């Protein structure tokens, strides 16, 4: 993940994120690539926002799912697409290199190693929640974008969730005695103002429900292992897995709803 600062909650987020992604490279991709809304994953939804871009920089690329999604859907016949993935985690980049052609660049999102006005689009899955401070990363993204270039990002959201869709997450959180956490605000507080300060204009703010199906205990373990739980004891995580496994044994496979948000801005 990109370089971070210690947040106001007192957690050493840089250390936690470095350890998390060293120990579990590809785990977030494993969950989101199995989370569906109709015929598409969150990665495909994000790719659609930059469908005609030629040169795309994927910030906080992780194990490279966005790069592969974009390369599988080339732009119009008159364009050739290049997708560059950048991340601070050597372990995530190593896995990305095993899965796709790259190029892959180890770099800090707050000091992107690219020239001014050098890319048509920037994508980021989860990055805007973990790269701090937000205004600095947006300024850096705007710097590398060409005039008229597009920023498209996705992140987990708090809504939309119906009361019935909230029941299982609420019971998971009760067993965890908390909820998943991020360095930044899940609802991207101050996002529009930060965009304007960086010289970009928001043109879309959309939300979608995705569904991750728990059909085995392994599915439950995978889901819990992909959550940022910096202060949660392992016994609490095990309790949440046991709850999901017990529900599965009683009711059979069931979906867990993951609300996502997609924001698109133009320089």
Coordinates of C-alpha atoms in Angstrom, one line a residue:
X1 CA 0.0 0.0 0.0
X2 CA 1.1 3.6 -0.5
X3 CA 2.9 5.5 2.2
X4 CA 0.7 6.7 5.0
X5 CA 0.8 8.8 8.1
X6 CA -0.1 7.8 11.7
X7 CA -3.8 8.7 12.0
X8 CA -5.6 10.7 14.7
X9 CA -6.8 7.4 16.3
X10 CA -3.3 6.7 17.4
X11 CA -2.8 3.5 15.3
X12 CA 0.4 3.0 13.5
X13 CA -1.3 2.5 10.2
X14 CA 1.9 2.3 8.1
X15 CA 3.2 -0.6 10.1
X16 CA -0.1 -2.4 10.2
X17 CA -0.7 -2.1 6.5
X18 CA 2.8 -3.2 5.6
X19 CA 2.5 -6.3 7.8
X20 CA -1.0 -7.0 6.5
X21 CA -0.1 -7.0 2.9
X22 CA 3.2 -8.8 3.4
X23 CA 1.3 -11.6 5.2
X24 CA -1.7 -11.8 2.9
X25 CA -0.9 -10.5 -0.6
X26 CA -3.9 -10.9 -2.9
X27 CA -6.4 -11.5 -0.2
X28 CA -8.5 -8.4 -1.0
X29 CA -8.6 -9.3 -4.6
X30 CA -9.6 -12.8 -3.7
X31 CA -12.8 -11.4 -1.9
X32 CA -13.7 -8.7 -4.3
X33 CA -13.2 -10.8 -7.4
X34 CA -15.9 -13.2 -6.0
X35 CA -18.3 -10.3 -5.1
X36 CA -20.9 -9.9 -7.8
X37 CA -23.6 -7.4 -8.8
X38 CA -25.3 -9.1 -11.7
X39 CA -22.6 -9.9 -14.2
X40 CA -19.8 -7.8 -12.8
X41 CA -17.3 -7.4 -10.0
X42 CA -16.2 -4.1 -8.4
X43 CA -13.1 -4.2 -10.6
X44 CA -15.2 -4.4 -13.8
X45 CA -17.4 -1.6 -12.6
X46 CA -14.3 0.6 -12.0
X47 CA -12.8 -0.3 -15.4
X48 CA -16.0 0.8 -17.2
X49 CA -15.4 4.4 -15.9
X50 CA -12.1 4.6 -17.9
X51 CA -13.2 2.4 -20.8
X52 CA -11.6 4.5 -23.6
X53 CA -8.4 5.6 -21.8
X54 CA -5.1 4.8 -23.5
X55 CA -2.5 5.1 -20.7
X56 CA -3.9 4.2 -17.2
X57 CA -2.1 4.5 -13.9
X58 CA -3.5 2.1 -11.2
X59 CA -2.6 3.6 -7.8
X60 CA -2.4 1.2 -4.9
X61 CA -2.6 -1.6 -7.5
X62 CA -2.1 -4.5 -5.0
X63 CA -1.9 -7.8 -6.7
X64 CA -3.0 -6.2 -10.0
X65 CA -6.7 -7.1 -10.5
X66 CA -7.5 -3.7 -12.1
X67 CA -4.6 -3.9 -14.5
X68 CA -5.7 -7.3 -15.7
X69 CA -9.4 -6.2 -16.0
X70 CA -8.4 -3.2 -18.1
X71 CA -6.1 -5.1 -20.4
X72 CA -8.8 -7.7 -21.0
X73 CA -11.1 -4.9 -22.3
X74 CA -9.1 -2.8 -24.7
X75 CA -10.2 0.7 -25.8
X76 CA -11.4 1.6 -29.3
X77 CA -9.6 0.1 -32.2
X78 CA -7.7 3.4 -32.8
X79 CA -6.0 3.2 -29.3
X80 CA -3.5 0.9 -27.6
X81 CA -3.8 0.6 -23.9
X82 CA -1.0 0.7 -21.4
X83 CA -1.7 0.0 -17.7
X84 CA 0.9 0.8 -15.1
X85 CA 0.5 -0.5 -11.6
X86 CA 2.1 1.3 -8.7
X87 CA 2.1 0.1 -5.0
X88 CA 4.4 0.3 -2.0
X89 CA 4.1 -3.4 -1.1
X90 CA 6.8 -5.5 -2.6
X91 CA 4.8 -8.6 -1.7
X92 CA 1.7 -7.5 -3.5
X93 CA 3.8 -6.4 -6.6
X94 CA 5.5 -9.8 -6.6
X95 CA 2.1 -11.5 -6.9
X96 CA 1.0 -9.0 -9.5
X97 CA 4.0 -9.8 -11.6
X98 CA 3.2 -13.5 -11.4
X99 CA -0.4 -12.8 -12.6
X100 CA 0.0 -10.2 -15.3
X101 CA 2.4 -8.4 -17.6
X102 CA 2.7 -5.1 -15.9
X103 CA 4.6 -2.9 -15.9
X104 CA 4.7 -2.8 -12.1
X105 CA 6.3 0.0 -10.2
X106 CA 7.1 0.1 -6.5
X107 CA 6.4 3.7 -5.5
X108 CA 4.8 6.1 -3.1
X109 CA 1.4 7.4 -4.1
X110 CA 2.2 10.7 -2.4
X111 CA 5.3 11.1 -4.7
X112 CA 4.3 9.3 -7.9
X113 CA 7.4 8.6 -10.0
X114 CA 5.8 9.9 -13.2
X115 CA 6.0 13.1 -15.2
X116 CA 3.4 15.9 -15.1
X117 CA 0.5 15.3 -17.5
X118 CA 1.7 11.9 -18.5
X119 CA -1.4 9.6 -18.2
X120 CA -4.9 9.6 -19.5
X121 CA -6.6 8.1 -16.4
X122 CA -5.9 7.1 -12.9
X123 CA -7.7 4.3 -11.2
X124 CA -7.6 3.2 -7.6
X125 CA -9.4 0.4 -5.7
X126 CA -9.4 1.1 -2.0
X127 CA -6.5 3.5 -2.3
X128 CA -8.5 6.7 -1.3
X129 CA -9.3 5.1 2.0
X130 CA -5.8 4.2 3.0
X131 CA -3.5 6.9 1.5
X132 CA -3.3 9.8 3.8
X133 CA -3.6 12.7 3.7
X134 CA -6.3 12.6 1.0
X135 CA -5.7 16.1 -0.3
X136 CA -2.0 15.3 -1.0
X137 CA -2.7 12.1 -3.0
X138 CA -5.4 13.9 -5.0
X139 CA -3.0 16.7 -5.8
X140 CA -0.4 14.2 -6.9
X141 CA -2.9 12.3 -9.0
X142 CA -4.0 15.6 -10.7
X143 CA -0.3 16.4 -11.4
X144 CA 0.2 13.2 -13.5
X145 CA -3.1 13.4 -15.3
X146 CA -3.3 15.1 -18.7
X147 CA -5.8 18.0 -19.0
X148 CA -9.2 16.4 -19.3
X149 CA -7.8 13.2 -17.7
X150 CA -10.0 11.0 -15.5
X151 CA -9.7 9.8 -11.9
X152 CA -11.9 6.8 -11.1
X153 CA -11.9 5.1 -7.7
X154 CA -13.9 2.6 -5.8
X155 CA -14.1 2.0 -2.0
X156 CA -16.4 0.2 0.5
X157 CA -19.3 2.3 1.6
X158 CA -21.7 2.4 4.5
X159 CA -24.8 2.4 2.3
X160 CA -26.9 1.2 0.6
X161 CA -27.9 -1.6 2.9
X162 CA -31.4 -2.7 3.7
X163 CA -32.3 -3.7 7.3
X164 CA -32.2 -7.4 6.3
X165 CA -28.8 -7.0 4.7
X166 CA -27.4 -5.4 7.8
X167 CA -28.2 -8.3 10.1
X168 CA -25.3 -10.6 9.3
X169 CA -22.7 -7.8 9.3
X170 CA -24.0 -6.5 12.6
X171 CA -23.7 -10.0 14.1
X172 CA -20.1 -10.3 12.7
X173 CA -19.2 -6.9 14.3
X174 CA -20.7 -8.0 17.6
X175 CA -18.4 -11.0 17.7
X176 CA -15.5 -8.9 16.6
X177 CA -16.5 -6.3 19.3
X178 CA -15.8 -3.7 16.6
X179 CA -15.9 -3.2 12.9
X180 CA -13.3 -3.1 10.0
X181 CA -11.3 0.1 10.1
X182 CA -9.4 2.3 7.6
X183 CA -7.0 5.2 8.0
X184 CA -9.5 7.5 6.3
X185 CA -13.2 8.1 6.4
X186 CA -15.3 5.3 4.7
X187 CA -17.6 8.0 3.3
X188 CA -14.6 10.1 2.1
X189 CA -15.3 13.1 4.2
X190 CA -14.2 16.3 2.5
X191 CA -13.7 14.5 -0.8
X192 CA -15.4 17.1 -3.1
X193 CA -13.5 20.0 -1.5
X194 CA -10.2 18.1 -1.8
X195 CA -10.9 17.4 -5.4
X196 CA -11.6 21.1 -6.1
X197 CA -8.4 22.0 -4.3
X198 CA -6.4 19.6 -6.6
X199 CA -8.0 21.1 -9.7
X200 CA -10.5 18.3 -10.4
X201 CA -14.2 18.2 -10.7
X202 CA -16.4 15.4 -9.6
X203 CA -18.7 14.1 -12.3
X204 CA -20.1 10.9 -10.8
X205 CA -20.8 9.5 -7.3
X206 CA -22.5 6.2 -7.6
X207 CA -23.2 3.2 -5.3
X208 CA -23.7 -0.5 -5.9
X209 CA -24.4 -3.6 -3.9
X210 CA -22.1 -6.6 -4.3
X211 CA -22.7 -10.0 -2.9
X212 CA -20.1 -12.4 -1.5
X213 CA -21.4 -15.9 -1.1
X214 CA -20.4 -18.0 1.9
X215 CA -20.7 -21.6 0.8
X216 CA -18.0 -23.1 3.1
X217 CA -16.0 -22.4 6.2
X218 CA -13.1 -21.5 4.0
X219 CA -15.2 -18.8 2.4
X220 CA -15.9 -17.3 5.9
X221 CA -12.2 -17.5 6.8
X222 CA -11.2 -15.7 3.6
X223 CA -13.7 -12.9 4.1
X224 CA -12.6 -12.3 7.7
X225 CA -8.9 -12.4 6.6
X226 CA -9.4 -9.6 4.1
X227 CA -10.7 -7.1 6.7
X228 CA -8.5 -4.5 8.3
X229 CA -8.9 -5.3 12.0
X230 CA -5.8 -3.7 13.6
X231 CA -7.0 -3.9 17.2
X232 CA -9.0 -7.2 17.1
X233 CA -7.8 -10.2 18.9
X234 CA -7.5 -13.5 16.9
X235 CA -10.1 -15.2 19.2
X236 CA -12.7 -12.6 18.1
X237 CA -12.0 -13.2 14.5
X238 CA -12.4 -17.0 15.1
X239 CA -15.7 -16.3 16.8
X240 CA -17.0 -14.4 13.8
X241 CA -15.9 -17.3 11.5
X242 CA -17.7 -19.8 13.8
X243 CA -20.8 -17.7 13.6
X244 CA -20.8 -17.7 9.8
X245 CA -20.0 -21.5 9.7
X246 CA -22.9 -22.2 12.1
X247 CA -25.3 -20.1 9.9
X248 CA -24.1 -22.0 6.9
X249 CA -24.7 -25.4 8.5
X250 CA -28.3 -24.3 9.5
X251 CA -29.4 -22.5 6.3
X252 CA -27.0 -23.4 3.5
X253 CA -25.0 -21.0 1.4
X254 CA -25.9 -17.3 1.9
X255 CA -24.7 -14.0 0.5
X256 CA -23.2 -11.1 2.4
X257 CA -23.8 -7.7 0.9
X258 CA -20.8 -5.4 0.4
X259 CA -21.8 -1.9 -0.5
X260 CA -19.4 -0.1 -2.8
X261 CA -19.0 3.5 -4.0
X262 CA -17.5 4.7 -7.3
X263 CA -16.4 8.2 -7.7
X264 CA -15.2 9.8 -11.0
X265 CA -13.6 13.2 -11.5
X266 CA -12.1 15.1 -14.4
X267 CA -9.1 17.4 -14.4

